[in-house]
Amino acid sequence: MIKVSNLDKSFGDKKILNDINFTLKSGEILSIVGDSGSGKTTLSKIILGLIKPDRGQIIYEGVDLVNLGKKDFKKYRKDIQIISQNPSSFFDPSMKLGRSVIEPLKNFKLKLDDEKLKDLIEEFKLDEKVLARYPHQVSGGEIQRLSIIRALLLEPKILILDEPTSMLDISVQAQILDILKRIQVDKNMSYIFISHDMEVVEIFSDRVLNLKNSKLI
Ligand SMILES: Nc1ncnc2c1ncn2[C@@H]1O[C@H](COP(=O)(O)OP(=O)(O)O)[C@@H](O)[C@H]1O
Ligand SMILES: [Mg+2]
């Protein structure tokens, strides 16, 4: 599905990622675990094209995403979506959530399928009324569910889950992971699941890689 080779990234003279190599297979949940500050979010941002690596390749559908310009990258941008550990940063505080949720569709000039949104709201056990609220008027669990719904409306092939439940309490965590797992199976999606919680990772994923001392093992 996606093949990462020989990836290096430094910030200043600090090497964060050193010769990272891995392949994400189709329909697989691949987990990347590592301590806080080990470079997990940096790696996700590189895959998303938000920051450039110093060296290396990311091959997706036969194309190296690293060397694509912004315009060419857009073609693949929809296929790879991220769920962040900090979902509120993705929502405009002055915009009603219902509008924010469909914003990416507009960016890709896609039409909203009302039925699909309704199904997702139901699947994630949300009340439709949250769409009429602003980000500060919902809970952390609700906003994270909405950020997942927003990503799923684009029908991505790959979802990067960057510690998606780290700020939620255990019961909400389990519920969201459960839904994510079901969706992954239903749609045969590929996930890169980033976490520092080995216990969750072992239940959730097919394969686990460990990011340690800037190397992926
Ligand atoms: N834009 C940046 N400039 C300088 N240092 C950064 C930048 N982004 C991240 N870092 C540093 O790189 C390291 C890895 O960060 P990050 O990828 O966020 O780790 P993780 O997600 O595993 O907690 C940290 O030491 C962090 O401070
Ligand atoms: Mg991080």
Short mmCIF file of C-alpha atoms and ligand atoms in Angstrom, two decimals:
data_model
loop_
_atom_site.label_atom_id
_atom_site.label_comp_id
_atom_site.label_asym_id
_atom_site.label_seq_id
_atom_site.Cartn_x
_atom_site.Cartn_y
_atom_site.Cartn_z
CA MET A 1 0.00 0.00 0.00
CA ILE A 2 2.70 2.42 1.05
CA LYS A 3 6.43 1.83 1.22
CA VAL A 4 8.74 4.03 3.26
CA SER A 5 12.46 3.69 2.57
CA ASN A 6 15.63 5.19 3.99
CA LEU A 7 13.87 8.08 5.66
CA ASP A 8 16.00 10.56 7.62
CA LYS A 9 14.92 13.68 9.46
CA SER A 10 16.85 16.04 11.70
CA PHE A 11 15.80 19.19 13.47
CA GLY A 12 18.93 21.31 13.81
CA ASP A 13 21.70 18.92 14.76
CA LYS A 14 19.30 16.50 16.44
CA LYS A 15 18.57 13.43 14.35
CA ILE A 16 14.94 12.44 14.99
CA LEU A 17 14.50 9.74 12.35
CA ASN A 18 17.42 7.63 11.16
CA ASP A 19 17.01 5.35 8.15
CA ILE A 20 13.34 4.46 8.67
CA ASN A 21 12.05 1.59 6.53
CA PHE A 22 8.64 -0.08 6.57
CA THR A 23 5.78 -1.18 4.36
CA LEU A 24 2.11 -0.77 5.18
CA LYS A 25 0.11 -3.56 3.59
CA SER A 26 -3.40 -3.26 2.26
CA GLY A 27 -6.03 -3.91 4.93
CA GLU A 28 -3.50 -3.97 7.73
CA ILE A 29 -3.29 -2.21 11.08
CA LEU A 30 0.37 -1.42 11.58
CA SER A 31 1.29 0.07 14.91
CA ILE A 32 4.22 2.30 15.68
CA VAL A 33 5.05 2.61 19.34
CA GLY A 34 7.61 4.87 20.92
CA ASP A 35 8.15 7.11 23.91
CA SER A 36 7.01 10.71 23.92
CA GLY A 37 9.40 12.76 21.80
CA SER A 38 10.68 9.76 19.83
CA GLY A 39 9.49 11.21 16.51
CA LYS A 40 6.13 9.51 15.91
CA THR A 41 4.25 12.68 15.00
CA THR A 42 7.17 13.84 12.85
CA LEU A 43 6.94 10.58 10.92
CA SER A 44 3.18 11.00 10.38
CA LYS A 45 3.64 14.56 9.18
CA ILE A 46 6.25 13.39 6.68
CA ILE A 47 3.87 10.74 5.32
CA LEU A 48 1.17 13.39 4.99
CA GLY A 49 3.55 15.67 3.09
CA LEU A 50 3.37 18.35 5.78
CA ILE A 51 7.12 18.28 6.33
CA LYS A 52 9.89 17.13 4.03
CA PRO A 53 12.36 14.48 5.13
CA ASP A 54 16.08 15.10 4.64
CA ARG A 55 16.34 11.87 2.67
CA GLY A 56 14.22 8.90 1.69
CA GLN A 57 11.22 7.80 -0.31
CA ILE A 58 7.52 7.23 0.32
CA ILE A 59 6.14 5.18 -2.52
CA TYR A 60 2.34 5.18 -2.90
CA GLU A 61 0.67 3.85 -6.05
CA GLY A 62 4.05 3.79 -7.74
CA VAL A 63 4.75 7.45 -7.06
CA ASP A 64 7.31 8.94 -4.66
CA LEU A 65 5.27 11.35 -2.52
CA VAL A 66 8.40 13.02 -1.11
CA ASN A 67 9.31 14.72 -4.34
CA LEU A 68 5.83 15.80 -5.37
CA GLY A 69 4.97 19.46 -5.51
CA LYS A 70 1.93 20.70 -3.59
CA LYS A 71 -0.32 20.55 -6.64
CA ASP A 72 0.58 16.98 -7.59
CA PHE A 73 0.38 15.86 -3.96
CA LYS A 74 -3.25 16.96 -3.78
CA LYS A 75 -4.21 14.01 -5.96
CA TYR A 76 -3.11 11.63 -3.19
CA ARG A 77 -3.93 13.85 -0.24
CA LYS A 78 -7.50 12.57 0.01
CA ASP A 79 -6.35 8.95 0.24
CA ILE A 80 -4.23 9.48 3.33
CA GLN A 81 -5.94 11.11 6.30
CA ILE A 82 -4.83 11.70 9.85
CA ILE A 83 -6.58 11.62 13.20
CA SER A 84 -4.54 13.75 15.54
CA GLN A 85 -3.93 13.49 19.27
CA ASN A 86 -5.20 17.06 19.44
CA PRO A 87 -8.42 17.18 17.38
CA SER A 88 -9.50 20.66 18.50
CA SER A 89 -6.58 22.12 16.56
CA PHE A 90 -8.32 20.88 13.39
CA PHE A 91 -11.53 22.76 14.13
CA ASP A 92 -12.11 26.46 13.64
CA PRO A 93 -13.41 27.69 17.04
CA SER A 94 -15.71 30.19 15.32
CA MET A 95 -17.33 27.64 13.00
CA LYS A 96 -20.22 25.33 13.83
CA LEU A 97 -19.10 21.72 13.91
CA GLY A 98 -21.55 20.69 11.19
CA ARG A 99 -19.81 23.03 8.80
CA SER A 100 -16.29 22.08 9.88
CA VAL A 101 -17.04 18.40 9.39
CA ILE A 102 -17.84 18.86 5.70
CA GLU A 103 -15.13 21.46 5.03
CA PRO A 104 -12.57 18.98 3.59
CA LEU A 105 -15.17 17.70 1.12
CA LYS A 106 -15.47 21.22 -0.24
CA ASN A 107 -11.70 21.49 -0.55
CA PHE A 108 -11.72 18.43 -2.76
CA LYS A 109 -14.84 19.65 -4.60
CA LEU A 110 -16.82 16.62 -3.45
CA LYS A 111 -20.52 16.50 -2.63
CA LEU A 112 -21.76 15.61 0.82
CA ASP A 113 -23.73 12.39 1.01
CA ASP A 114 -26.24 13.26 3.77
CA GLU A 115 -27.08 9.61 4.30
CA LYS A 116 -23.44 8.73 4.83
CA LEU A 117 -22.98 11.50 7.39
CA LYS A 118 -26.10 10.35 9.20
CA ASP A 119 -24.86 6.75 9.29
CA LEU A 120 -21.49 7.83 10.67
CA ILE A 121 -23.09 10.01 13.35
CA GLU A 122 -25.13 6.99 14.36
CA GLU A 123 -22.22 4.57 14.21
CA PHE A 124 -20.18 6.85 16.47
CA LYS A 125 -23.10 7.16 18.87
CA LEU A 126 -23.31 10.92 18.58
CA ASP A 127 -26.36 13.09 18.84
CA GLU A 128 -27.03 14.93 15.59
CA LYS A 129 -27.48 18.09 17.66
CA VAL A 130 -23.69 18.37 18.15
CA LEU A 131 -23.44 19.57 14.55
CA ALA A 132 -25.19 22.80 15.52
CA ARG A 133 -22.65 23.50 18.27
CA TYR A 134 -19.24 25.14 18.38
CA PRO A 135 -16.04 23.26 19.31
CA HIS A 136 -16.00 24.62 22.87
CA GLN A 137 -19.52 23.26 23.43
CA VAL A 138 -18.66 19.57 23.08
CA SER A 139 -16.55 17.09 25.03
CA GLY A 140 -13.11 15.77 24.04
CA GLY A 141 -14.63 12.44 23.08
CA GLU A 142 -17.26 14.10 20.90
CA ILE A 143 -14.78 16.28 19.06
CA GLN A 144 -12.49 13.33 18.41
CA ARG A 145 -15.42 11.35 17.00
CA LEU A 146 -16.26 14.28 14.74
CA SER A 147 -12.68 14.51 13.54
CA ILE A 148 -12.80 10.82 12.63
CA ILE A 149 -16.12 11.29 10.84
CA ARG A 150 -14.67 14.21 8.93
CA ALA A 151 -11.75 12.09 7.76
CA LEU A 152 -13.99 9.14 6.85
CA LEU A 153 -16.31 11.27 4.70
CA LEU A 154 -13.37 11.55 2.29
CA GLU A 155 -13.21 7.75 2.04
CA PRO A 156 -9.46 7.58 2.57
CA LYS A 157 -7.54 4.37 1.87
CA ILE A 158 -5.06 4.98 4.67
CA LEU A 159 -5.77 6.41 8.08
CA ILE A 160 -2.96 7.56 10.33
CA LEU A 161 -4.14 7.49 13.92
CA ASP A 162 -1.69 9.57 15.94
CA GLU A 163 -2.47 8.67 19.56
CA PRO A 164 -6.16 9.20 18.76
CA THR A 165 -7.43 8.48 22.25
CA SER A 166 -4.56 9.72 24.42
CA MET A 167 -6.61 12.56 25.92
CA LEU A 168 -9.76 10.52 26.53
CA ASP A 169 -10.75 8.48 29.54
CA ILE A 170 -10.51 4.70 29.35
CA SER A 171 -14.18 3.91 28.66
CA VAL A 172 -14.43 6.40 25.77
CA GLN A 173 -11.06 5.17 24.50
CA ALA A 174 -12.25 1.60 24.25
CA GLN A 175 -15.48 2.64 22.55
CA ILE A 176 -13.74 4.70 19.86
CA LEU A 177 -11.10 2.05 19.19
CA ASP A 178 -13.88 -0.48 18.84
CA ILE A 179 -15.67 1.58 16.18
CA LEU A 180 -12.38 2.29 14.38
CA LYS A 181 -11.61 -1.42 14.26
CA ARG A 182 -15.05 -2.23 12.86
CA ILE A 183 -14.75 0.42 10.16
CA GLN A 184 -11.28 -0.81 9.22
CA VAL A 185 -12.63 -4.32 8.69
CA ASP A 186 -15.79 -3.17 6.87
CA LYS A 187 -13.95 -0.93 4.44
CA ASN A 188 -10.74 -2.95 4.31
CA MET A 189 -8.74 0.18 5.13
CA SER A 190 -5.10 0.37 6.16
CA TYR A 191 -4.24 2.02 9.44
CA ILE A 192 -1.01 3.31 10.87
CA PHE A 193 -1.77 3.34 14.56
CA ILE A 194 0.60 5.45 16.62
CA SER A 195 0.65 4.95 20.35
CA HIS A 196 2.78 4.78 23.45
CA ASP A 197 0.35 2.36 25.10
CA MET A 198 1.63 -1.17 24.46
CA GLU A 199 -1.45 -2.76 25.98
CA VAL A 200 -3.83 -1.05 23.53
CA VAL A 201 -1.48 -1.71 20.64
CA GLU A 202 -1.40 -5.45 21.28
CA ILE A 203 -5.17 -5.72 21.14
CA PHE A 204 -5.64 -3.38 18.21
CA SER A 205 -2.96 -4.15 15.63
CA ASP A 206 -1.72 -6.80 13.24
CA ARG A 207 1.94 -5.80 13.45
CA VAL A 208 3.98 -3.59 15.78
CA LEU A 209 7.11 -1.56 15.04
CA ASN A 210 9.10 0.19 17.72
CA LEU A 211 10.58 3.66 17.27
CA LYS A 212 13.58 3.91 19.55
CA ASN A 213 16.73 6.03 19.41
CA SER A 214 15.53 7.36 16.03
CA LYS A 215 15.45 3.83 14.54
CA LEU A 216 12.40 1.74 13.70
CA ILE A 217 12.70 -1.88 14.80
N1 LIG B 1 9.34 21.64 13.91
C1 LIG B 1 10.20 21.21 14.83
N2 LIG B 1 11.35 21.86 15.07
C2 LIG B 1 12.24 21.40 15.97
N3 LIG B 1 12.08 20.30 16.71
C3 LIG B 1 10.94 19.60 16.53
C4 LIG B 1 9.94 20.01 15.59
N4 LIG B 1 8.93 19.11 15.62
C5 LIG B 1 9.28 18.19 16.55
N5 LIG B 1 10.48 18.47 17.09
C6 LIG B 1 11.20 17.66 18.09
O1 LIG B 1 11.38 16.38 17.56
C7 LIG B 1 11.21 15.37 18.55
C8 LIG B 1 10.12 14.40 18.13
O2 LIG B 1 8.87 15.04 18.22
P1 LIG B 1 7.50 14.31 17.85
O3 LIG B 1 7.63 13.75 16.48
O4 LIG B 1 6.40 15.22 18.10
O5 LIG B 1 7.53 13.10 18.91
P2 LIG B 1 6.35 12.14 19.41
O6 LIG B 1 5.17 12.36 18.51
O7 LIG B 1 6.93 10.76 19.30
O8 LIG B 1 6.07 12.50 20.82
C9 LIG B 1 10.93 16.12 19.84
O9 LIG B 1 12.15 16.25 20.54
C10 LIG B 1 10.42 17.46 19.37
O10 LIG B 1 10.68 18.47 20.31
MG MG B 2 3.21 12.84 18.93
#
